[in-house]
Amino acid sequence: MTAQLSKKSEAWSARFSEPVSDLVKRYTASVFFDKRLAEADIQGSLAHAEMLAHQGIISAQDHADIQRGMAQIKAEIADGKFEWLLDLEDVHLNIEKRLTELVGDAGKRLHTGRSRNDQVATDIRLYMRGAIDDIGGLLRELRVALLDLAEQHAATILPGFTHMQVAQPITFGHHMLAYVEMFGRDAERMADCRKRVNRLPLGSAALAGTTFPIDRARVAKTLGFDDVCRNSLDAVSDRDFAIEFCAAAALVMTHISRMSEELVIWMSPRVGFIDIADRFCTGSSIMPQKKNPDVPELARGKTGRVNGHLIGLLTLMKGQPLAYNKDNQEDKEPLFDTVDTVVDTLRIFADMARGITVKPDAMRAAALQGYATATDLADYLVKKGLPFRDAHEAVAHAVRACEGRGCDLTDLSLDELRAFSTLIEADVFNVLTLEGSVAARNHIGGTAPEQVRAAIAHVRAQLG
Ligand code: ARG
């Protein structure tokens, strides 16, 4: 206890007359989660020290000592030998304290011209930049896996649904390409968010800037930031870039969740459109026959927690007066959990997409039920001169008659069909087939196999 307190008073100088209680220490400490920022923290400190030395604010010797100390700290962290102390509150103070232990006064000079407020904002941005790049790569992998699946099934027919009712026949490749589009926009959103993440807060110090002759542009260049944040109060306090990231992440998960919902339905034995490789499923502890699509179900569930983090961060920010407030320490756990959840989910889904077995017979059988080509018959009549509303009405009568008899439109003879419109001729059977129906939707964005193949080529060219 005494040792802990003496460490604390070393960290905080002589300003305080009594130590904080153990409970308060635990309550205010962030080291157990923000130690994840260690690499970014060291990177930021090294860039800061280099600039301080270049500007003559610290000596070349101090700079060399800091570099040496940081190299050792990095190694200690990598080897799991670094001792993280709750008394030292957060990742920043832990590293700085160890540096001072290792190199003496040079370690104490590192914090010249900066504050933990601009330091932590810099660390988060560096960390997030890496996470965004990882997520961009994973979105790409998932899209490539879905493109491959789409290519294999460019002409495989299944029913398309609206309101969960059979609507029109579509190709499975086309269906997969819908997700390729969604994840493509997600990648664009991530890349866009990265632009605003990639600006340097360091140099803002606690809130007002610093009296030292610093060179912020130099630090920005060393750390690969596109620009410096242009207002010190804003730079240390706003976390809108993290909120934006969480919004983009929530959309990634929303798309994953929609896809999951479909995979679960498709894998249900009642539907039987697909099978998912065993390594993504589990059995039941009581029902030996079961094979459950756990991964898609869990991903659907985890979407809720990512959405929750977005709301959490928005709420964290909304009541804060300028500039930095300790509230902001609460940004990290939701942010880290969002990154972990999205990264793990995308990694698993890219792999799982390659573990999907499509069952074309079951898909085809389902497309043959539910009058999926009724619209094609209406369009056929329109092309023969009937106004669309009248064509719609004529086909509705035909469907109703089929329902009464328990048959499909294609089961009716030409004479029977002509009872609904005398415009119907023998060529009608070309449009009533599933193949004829999908092939006819032959324009950009349509479901025809030819268009599916063109769309795949288009995305592949974009991906380079
Ligand atoms: N651990 C703090 C955080 O995560 C670092 C900044 C603390 N600054 C301060 N003035 N208390 O935000």
PDB file of C-alpha atoms in Angstrom, residues 251-455:
ATOM      1  CA  LEU A 251     -23.449  -0.528 -41.047  1.00  0.00           C
ATOM      2  CA  VAL A 252     -20.914  -3.272 -41.791  1.00  0.00           C
ATOM      3  CA  MET A 253     -22.522  -5.356 -39.055  1.00  0.00           C
ATOM      4  CA  THR A 254     -26.016  -4.494 -40.270  1.00  0.00           C
ATOM      5  CA  HIS A 255     -25.143  -5.883 -43.683  1.00  0.00           C
ATOM      6  CA  ILE A 256     -23.540  -8.930 -42.080  1.00  0.00           C
ATOM      7  CA  SER A 257     -26.687  -9.361 -40.008  1.00  0.00           C
ATOM      8  CA  ARG A 258     -29.008  -9.238 -43.016  1.00  0.00           C
ATOM      9  CA  MET A 259     -26.865 -11.809 -44.740  1.00  0.00           C
ATOM     10  CA  SER A 260     -26.833 -13.931 -41.587  1.00  0.00           C
ATOM     11  CA  GLU A 261     -30.595 -13.868 -41.432  1.00  0.00           C
ATOM     12  CA  GLU A 262     -30.736 -15.207 -44.987  1.00  0.00           C
ATOM     13  CA  LEU A 263     -28.137 -17.882 -44.330  1.00  0.00           C
ATOM     14  CA  VAL A 264     -30.111 -19.081 -41.312  1.00  0.00           C
ATOM     15  CA  ILE A 265     -33.338 -19.240 -43.335  1.00  0.00           C
ATOM     16  CA  TRP A 266     -31.660 -20.883 -46.310  1.00  0.00           C
ATOM     17  CA  MET A 267     -30.047 -23.515 -44.111  1.00  0.00           C
ATOM     18  CA  SER A 268     -33.273 -24.402 -42.335  1.00  0.00           C
ATOM     19  CA  PRO A 269     -34.202 -27.943 -43.453  1.00  0.00           C
ATOM     20  CA  ARG A 270     -37.614 -26.593 -44.511  1.00  0.00           C
ATOM     21  CA  VAL A 271     -35.923 -24.378 -47.082  1.00  0.00           C
ATOM     22  CA  GLY A 272     -32.706 -26.306 -47.735  1.00  0.00           C
ATOM     23  CA  PHE A 273     -31.195 -23.851 -50.245  1.00  0.00           C
ATOM     24  CA  ILE A 274     -27.692 -24.155 -48.832  1.00  0.00           C
ATOM     25  CA  ASP A 275     -25.494 -26.009 -46.445  1.00  0.00           C
ATOM     26  CA  ILE A 276     -22.761 -24.396 -44.385  1.00  0.00           C
ATOM     27  CA  ALA A 277     -19.518 -26.258 -43.732  1.00  0.00           C
ATOM     28  CA  ASP A 278     -19.461 -28.092 -40.410  1.00  0.00           C
ATOM     29  CA  ARG A 279     -16.665 -25.942 -39.000  1.00  0.00           C
ATOM     30  CA  PHE A 280     -19.067 -23.001 -38.736  1.00  0.00           C
ATOM     31  CA  CYS A 281     -21.886 -24.941 -37.085  1.00  0.00           C
ATOM     32  CA  THR A 282     -22.491 -26.740 -33.840  1.00  0.00           C
ATOM     33  CA  GLY A 283     -24.778 -29.522 -32.696  1.00  0.00           C
ATOM     34  CA  SER A 284     -27.259 -29.628 -29.879  1.00  0.00           C
ATOM     35  CA  SER A 285     -26.440 -31.107 -26.483  1.00  0.00           C
ATOM     36  CA  ILE A 286     -29.779 -32.899 -26.440  1.00  0.00           C
ATOM     37  CA  MET A 287     -31.027 -33.286 -30.034  1.00  0.00           C
ATOM     38  CA  PRO A 288     -28.579 -35.458 -31.973  1.00  0.00           C
ATOM     39  CA  GLN A 289     -30.025 -34.601 -35.400  1.00  0.00           C
ATOM     40  CA  LYS A 290     -29.312 -30.878 -35.168  1.00  0.00           C
ATOM     41  CA  LYS A 291     -26.751 -28.823 -37.046  1.00  0.00           C
ATOM     42  CA  ASN A 292     -27.144 -25.204 -36.065  1.00  0.00           C
ATOM     43  CA  PRO A 293     -25.846 -22.178 -38.004  1.00  0.00           C
ATOM     44  CA  ASP A 294     -24.214 -20.677 -34.924  1.00  0.00           C
ATOM     45  CA  VAL A 295     -21.853 -18.306 -36.695  1.00  0.00           C
ATOM     46  CA  PRO A 296     -24.527 -16.371 -38.613  1.00  0.00           C
ATOM     47  CA  GLU A 297     -26.761 -16.337 -35.540  1.00  0.00           C
ATOM     48  CA  LEU A 298     -23.989 -14.981 -33.337  1.00  0.00           C
ATOM     49  CA  ALA A 299     -23.026 -12.380 -35.933  1.00  0.00           C
ATOM     50  CA  ARG A 300     -26.650 -11.258 -36.024  1.00  0.00           C
ATOM     51  CA  GLY A 301     -26.543 -10.999 -32.244  1.00  0.00           C
ATOM     52  CA  LYS A 302     -23.213  -9.167 -32.131  1.00  0.00           C
ATOM     53  CA  THR A 303     -24.650  -6.509 -34.440  1.00  0.00           C
ATOM     54  CA  GLY A 304     -26.655  -5.367 -31.435  1.00  0.00           C
ATOM     55  CA  ARG A 305     -23.578  -4.737 -29.368  1.00  0.00           C
ATOM     56  CA  VAL A 306     -21.864  -2.759 -32.137  1.00  0.00           C
ATOM     57  CA  ASN A 307     -24.994  -0.644 -32.584  1.00  0.00           C
ATOM     58  CA  GLY A 308     -24.959  -0.141 -28.822  1.00  0.00           C
ATOM     59  CA  HIS A 309     -21.375   1.144 -28.897  1.00  0.00           C
ATOM     60  CA  LEU A 310     -22.353   3.755 -31.470  1.00  0.00           C
ATOM     61  CA  ILE A 311     -25.131   5.047 -29.244  1.00  0.00           C
ATOM     62  CA  GLY A 312     -22.788   4.832 -26.250  1.00  0.00           C
ATOM     63  CA  LEU A 313     -20.211   7.097 -27.881  1.00  0.00           C
ATOM     64  CA  LEU A 314     -22.789   9.588 -29.122  1.00  0.00           C
ATOM     65  CA  THR A 315     -24.164   9.822 -25.610  1.00  0.00           C
ATOM     66  CA  LEU A 316     -20.669  10.101 -24.127  1.00  0.00           C
ATOM     67  CA  MET A 317     -19.989  13.155 -26.276  1.00  0.00           C
ATOM     68  CA  LYS A 318     -23.243  15.042 -26.210  1.00  0.00           C
ATOM     69  CA  GLY A 319     -23.004  16.775 -22.843  1.00  0.00           C
ATOM     70  CA  GLN A 320     -19.336  17.657 -22.758  1.00  0.00           C
ATOM     71  CA  PRO A 321     -18.299  21.297 -22.586  1.00  0.00           C
ATOM     72  CA  LEU A 322     -15.017  22.207 -24.291  1.00  0.00           C
ATOM     73  CA  ALA A 323     -12.302  21.060 -23.931  1.00  0.00           C
ATOM     74  CA  TYR A 324     -11.052  17.693 -22.564  1.00  0.00           C
ATOM     75  CA  ASN A 325     -13.061  15.947 -19.867  1.00  0.00           C
ATOM     76  CA  LYS A 326     -12.316  12.628 -18.247  1.00  0.00           C
ATOM     77  CA  ASP A 327     -15.570  11.299 -19.721  1.00  0.00           C
ATOM     78  CA  ASN A 328     -13.526  10.709 -22.852  1.00  0.00           C
ATOM     79  CA  GLN A 329     -11.595   7.921 -21.200  1.00  0.00           C
ATOM     80  CA  GLU A 330     -14.801   5.928 -21.683  1.00  0.00           C
ATOM     81  CA  ASP A 331     -14.387   6.043 -25.454  1.00  0.00           C
ATOM     82  CA  LYS A 332     -11.883   3.198 -25.554  1.00  0.00           C
ATOM     83  CA  GLU A 333     -13.702   0.067 -24.496  1.00  0.00           C
ATOM     84  CA  PRO A 334     -16.594   0.537 -26.942  1.00  0.00           C
ATOM     85  CA  LEU A 335     -14.148   1.447 -29.676  1.00  0.00           C
ATOM     86  CA  PHE A 336     -11.874  -1.547 -29.066  1.00  0.00           C
ATOM     87  CA  ASP A 337     -14.815  -3.916 -28.816  1.00  0.00           C
ATOM     88  CA  THR A 338     -16.219  -2.546 -32.064  1.00  0.00           C
ATOM     89  CA  VAL A 339     -12.901  -3.150 -33.817  1.00  0.00           C
ATOM     90  CA  ASP A 340     -12.558  -6.673 -32.386  1.00  0.00           C
ATOM     91  CA  THR A 341     -16.115  -7.622 -33.270  1.00  0.00           C
ATOM     92  CA  VAL A 342     -15.963  -6.312 -36.831  1.00  0.00           C
ATOM     93  CA  VAL A 343     -12.503  -7.768 -37.505  1.00  0.00           C
ATOM     94  CA  ASP A 344     -13.380 -11.229 -36.177  1.00  0.00           C
ATOM     95  CA  THR A 345     -16.741 -11.263 -37.928  1.00  0.00           C
ATOM     96  CA  LEU A 346     -15.341 -10.265 -41.312  1.00  0.00           C
ATOM     97  CA  ARG A 347     -12.510 -12.753 -41.024  1.00  0.00           C
ATOM     98  CA  ILE A 348     -14.945 -15.583 -40.282  1.00  0.00           C
ATOM     99  CA  PHE A 349     -17.412 -14.560 -42.971  1.00  0.00           C
ATOM    100  CA  ALA A 350     -14.775 -14.441 -45.701  1.00  0.00           C
ATOM    101  CA  ASP A 351     -13.868 -18.002 -44.783  1.00  0.00           C
ATOM    102  CA  MET A 352     -17.484 -19.108 -44.357  1.00  0.00           C
ATOM    103  CA  ALA A 353     -18.470 -17.753 -47.785  1.00  0.00           C
ATOM    104  CA  ARG A 354     -16.112 -20.372 -49.196  1.00  0.00           C
ATOM    105  CA  GLY A 355     -17.781 -23.013 -47.040  1.00  0.00           C
ATOM    106  CA  ILE A 356     -21.281 -22.518 -48.469  1.00  0.00           C
ATOM    107  CA  THR A 357     -22.692 -25.363 -50.571  1.00  0.00           C
ATOM    108  CA  VAL A 358     -25.479 -24.213 -52.856  1.00  0.00           C
ATOM    109  CA  LYS A 359     -28.310 -26.648 -53.607  1.00  0.00           C
ATOM    110  CA  PRO A 360     -29.605 -25.610 -57.046  1.00  0.00           C
ATOM    111  CA  ASP A 361     -32.367 -28.261 -57.155  1.00  0.00           C
ATOM    112  CA  ALA A 362     -34.034 -27.019 -53.987  1.00  0.00           C
ATOM    113  CA  MET A 363     -33.742 -23.425 -55.197  1.00  0.00           C
ATOM    114  CA  ARG A 364     -35.227 -24.299 -58.546  1.00  0.00           C
ATOM    115  CA  ALA A 365     -38.109 -26.252 -57.017  1.00  0.00           C
ATOM    116  CA  ALA A 366     -38.954 -23.257 -54.828  1.00  0.00           C
ATOM    117  CA  ALA A 367     -38.835 -20.886 -57.809  1.00  0.00           C
ATOM    118  CA  LEU A 368     -41.294 -23.100 -59.658  1.00  0.00           C
ATOM    119  CA  GLN A 369     -43.825 -22.581 -56.894  1.00  0.00           C
ATOM    120  CA  GLY A 370     -45.521 -19.276 -56.213  1.00  0.00           C
ATOM    121  CA  TYR A 371     -46.149 -18.032 -59.764  1.00  0.00           C
ATOM    122  CA  ALA A 372     -42.736 -16.418 -59.959  1.00  0.00           C
ATOM    123  CA  THR A 373     -43.170 -15.689 -63.672  1.00  0.00           C
ATOM    124  CA  ALA A 374     -46.543 -13.927 -63.382  1.00  0.00           C
ATOM    125  CA  THR A 375     -44.905 -10.553 -64.022  1.00  0.00           C
ATOM    126  CA  ASP A 376     -43.301 -11.979 -67.138  1.00  0.00           C
ATOM    127  CA  LEU A 377     -46.742 -12.934 -68.451  1.00  0.00           C
ATOM    128  CA  ALA A 378     -48.025  -9.427 -67.745  1.00  0.00           C
ATOM    129  CA  ASP A 379     -45.010  -7.879 -69.495  1.00  0.00           C
ATOM    130  CA  TYR A 380     -45.651 -10.241 -72.458  1.00  0.00           C
ATOM    131  CA  LEU A 381     -49.209  -8.944 -72.785  1.00  0.00           C
ATOM    132  CA  VAL A 382     -48.007  -5.336 -72.593  1.00  0.00           C
ATOM    133  CA  LYS A 383     -45.593  -6.027 -75.423  1.00  0.00           C
ATOM    134  CA  LYS A 384     -48.603  -7.314 -77.422  1.00  0.00           C
ATOM    135  CA  GLY A 385     -50.327  -3.976 -76.900  1.00  0.00           C
ATOM    136  CA  LEU A 386     -52.370  -4.369 -73.707  1.00  0.00           C
ATOM    137  CA  PRO A 387     -52.051  -1.479 -71.178  1.00  0.00           C
ATOM    138  CA  PHE A 388     -50.060  -2.643 -68.124  1.00  0.00           C
ATOM    139  CA  ARG A 389     -52.950  -2.355 -65.636  1.00  0.00           C
ATOM    140  CA  ASP A 390     -55.189  -4.534 -67.841  1.00  0.00           C
ATOM    141  CA  ALA A 391     -52.384  -7.046 -68.287  1.00  0.00           C
ATOM    142  CA  HIS A 392     -51.925  -7.166 -64.530  1.00  0.00           C
ATOM    143  CA  GLU A 393     -55.623  -7.870 -64.109  1.00  0.00           C
ATOM    144  CA  ALA A 394     -55.672 -10.636 -66.743  1.00  0.00           C
ATOM    145  CA  VAL A 395     -52.716 -12.408 -65.117  1.00  0.00           C
ATOM    146  CA  ALA A 396     -54.294 -12.059 -61.671  1.00  0.00           C
ATOM    147  CA  HIS A 397     -57.277 -13.998 -62.992  1.00  0.00           C
ATOM    148  CA  ALA A 398     -54.981 -16.652 -64.419  1.00  0.00           C
ATOM    149  CA  VAL A 399     -53.117 -17.023 -61.105  1.00  0.00           C
ATOM    150  CA  ARG A 400     -56.367 -17.312 -59.240  1.00  0.00           C
ATOM    151  CA  ALA A 401     -57.534 -20.060 -61.575  1.00  0.00           C
ATOM    152  CA  CYS A 402     -54.240 -21.918 -61.097  1.00  0.00           C
ATOM    153  CA  GLU A 403     -54.570 -21.620 -57.346  1.00  0.00           C
ATOM    154  CA  GLY A 404     -58.005 -23.190 -57.551  1.00  0.00           C
ATOM    155  CA  ARG A 405     -56.598 -26.101 -59.515  1.00  0.00           C
ATOM    156  CA  GLY A 406     -53.378 -26.374 -57.587  1.00  0.00           C
ATOM    157  CA  CYS A 407     -51.176 -25.944 -60.644  1.00  0.00           C
ATOM    158  CA  ASP A 408     -48.633 -23.473 -62.053  1.00  0.00           C
ATOM    159  CA  LEU A 409     -49.040 -21.041 -64.957  1.00  0.00           C
ATOM    160  CA  THR A 410     -46.846 -23.261 -67.135  1.00  0.00           C
ATOM    161  CA  ASP A 411     -49.213 -26.198 -66.508  1.00  0.00           C
ATOM    162  CA  LEU A 412     -52.022 -24.413 -68.394  1.00  0.00           C
ATOM    163  CA  SER A 413     -52.472 -25.240 -72.066  1.00  0.00           C
ATOM    164  CA  LEU A 414     -52.401 -22.506 -74.683  1.00  0.00           C
ATOM    165  CA  ASP A 415     -56.192 -22.639 -74.977  1.00  0.00           C
ATOM    166  CA  GLU A 416     -56.608 -22.374 -71.235  1.00  0.00           C
ATOM    167  CA  LEU A 417     -54.286 -19.393 -71.144  1.00  0.00           C
ATOM    168  CA  ARG A 418     -56.110 -17.716 -74.017  1.00  0.00           C
ATOM    169  CA  ALA A 419     -59.228 -17.673 -71.863  1.00  0.00           C
ATOM    170  CA  PHE A 420     -57.551 -14.824 -69.946  1.00  0.00           C
ATOM    171  CA  SER A 421     -56.409 -12.932 -73.018  1.00  0.00           C
ATOM    172  CA  THR A 422     -56.662 -13.710 -76.688  1.00  0.00           C
ATOM    173  CA  LEU A 423     -53.357 -11.881 -77.185  1.00  0.00           C
ATOM    174  CA  ILE A 424     -51.602 -14.960 -75.789  1.00  0.00           C
ATOM    175  CA  GLU A 425     -49.920 -17.106 -78.437  1.00  0.00           C
ATOM    176  CA  ALA A 426     -47.634 -20.128 -78.538  1.00  0.00           C
ATOM    177  CA  ASP A 427     -44.510 -18.006 -77.897  1.00  0.00           C
ATOM    178  CA  VAL A 428     -45.793 -17.345 -74.365  1.00  0.00           C
ATOM    179  CA  PHE A 429     -44.057 -20.450 -73.039  1.00  0.00           C
ATOM    180  CA  ASN A 430     -40.631 -18.898 -73.659  1.00  0.00           C
ATOM    181  CA  VAL A 431     -41.367 -16.168 -71.148  1.00  0.00           C
ATOM    182  CA  LEU A 432     -42.994 -18.431 -68.591  1.00  0.00           C
ATOM    183  CA  THR A 433     -39.843 -20.515 -68.033  1.00  0.00           C
ATOM    184  CA  LEU A 434     -37.480 -19.590 -65.218  1.00  0.00           C
ATOM    185  CA  GLU A 435     -34.540 -19.322 -67.606  1.00  0.00           C
ATOM    186  CA  GLY A 436     -36.505 -17.093 -69.972  1.00  0.00           C
ATOM    187  CA  SER A 437     -37.571 -14.898 -67.085  1.00  0.00           C
ATOM    188  CA  VAL A 438     -34.085 -14.213 -65.727  1.00  0.00           C
ATOM    189  CA  ALA A 439     -32.444 -13.944 -69.152  1.00  0.00           C
ATOM    190  CA  ALA A 440     -34.950 -11.250 -70.122  1.00  0.00           C
ATOM    191  CA  ARG A 441     -33.780  -8.900 -67.348  1.00  0.00           C
ATOM    192  CA  ASN A 442     -30.727  -8.079 -69.325  1.00  0.00           C
ATOM    193  CA  HIS A 443     -29.612  -4.562 -68.405  1.00  0.00           C
ATOM    194  CA  ILE A 444     -27.105  -3.096 -65.949  1.00  0.00           C
ATOM    195  CA  GLY A 445     -28.194  -4.123 -62.470  1.00  0.00           C
ATOM    196  CA  GLY A 446     -30.524  -6.839 -63.780  1.00  0.00           C
ATOM    197  CA  THR A 447     -30.499 -10.511 -62.801  1.00  0.00           C
ATOM    198  CA  ALA A 448     -29.696 -12.083 -66.219  1.00  0.00           C
ATOM    199  CA  PRO A 449     -26.662 -14.416 -66.019  1.00  0.00           C
ATOM    200  CA  GLU A 450     -24.981 -12.314 -68.700  1.00  0.00           C
ATOM    201  CA  GLN A 451     -25.353  -9.211 -66.512  1.00  0.00           C
ATOM    202  CA  VAL A 452     -24.184 -11.064 -63.425  1.00  0.00           C
ATOM    203  CA  ARG A 453     -20.986 -12.027 -65.234  1.00  0.00           C
ATOM    204  CA  ALA A 454     -20.506  -8.460 -66.450  1.00  0.00           C
ATOM    205  CA  ALA A 455     -21.080  -7.092 -62.933  1.00  0.00           C
TER     206      ALA A 455
END
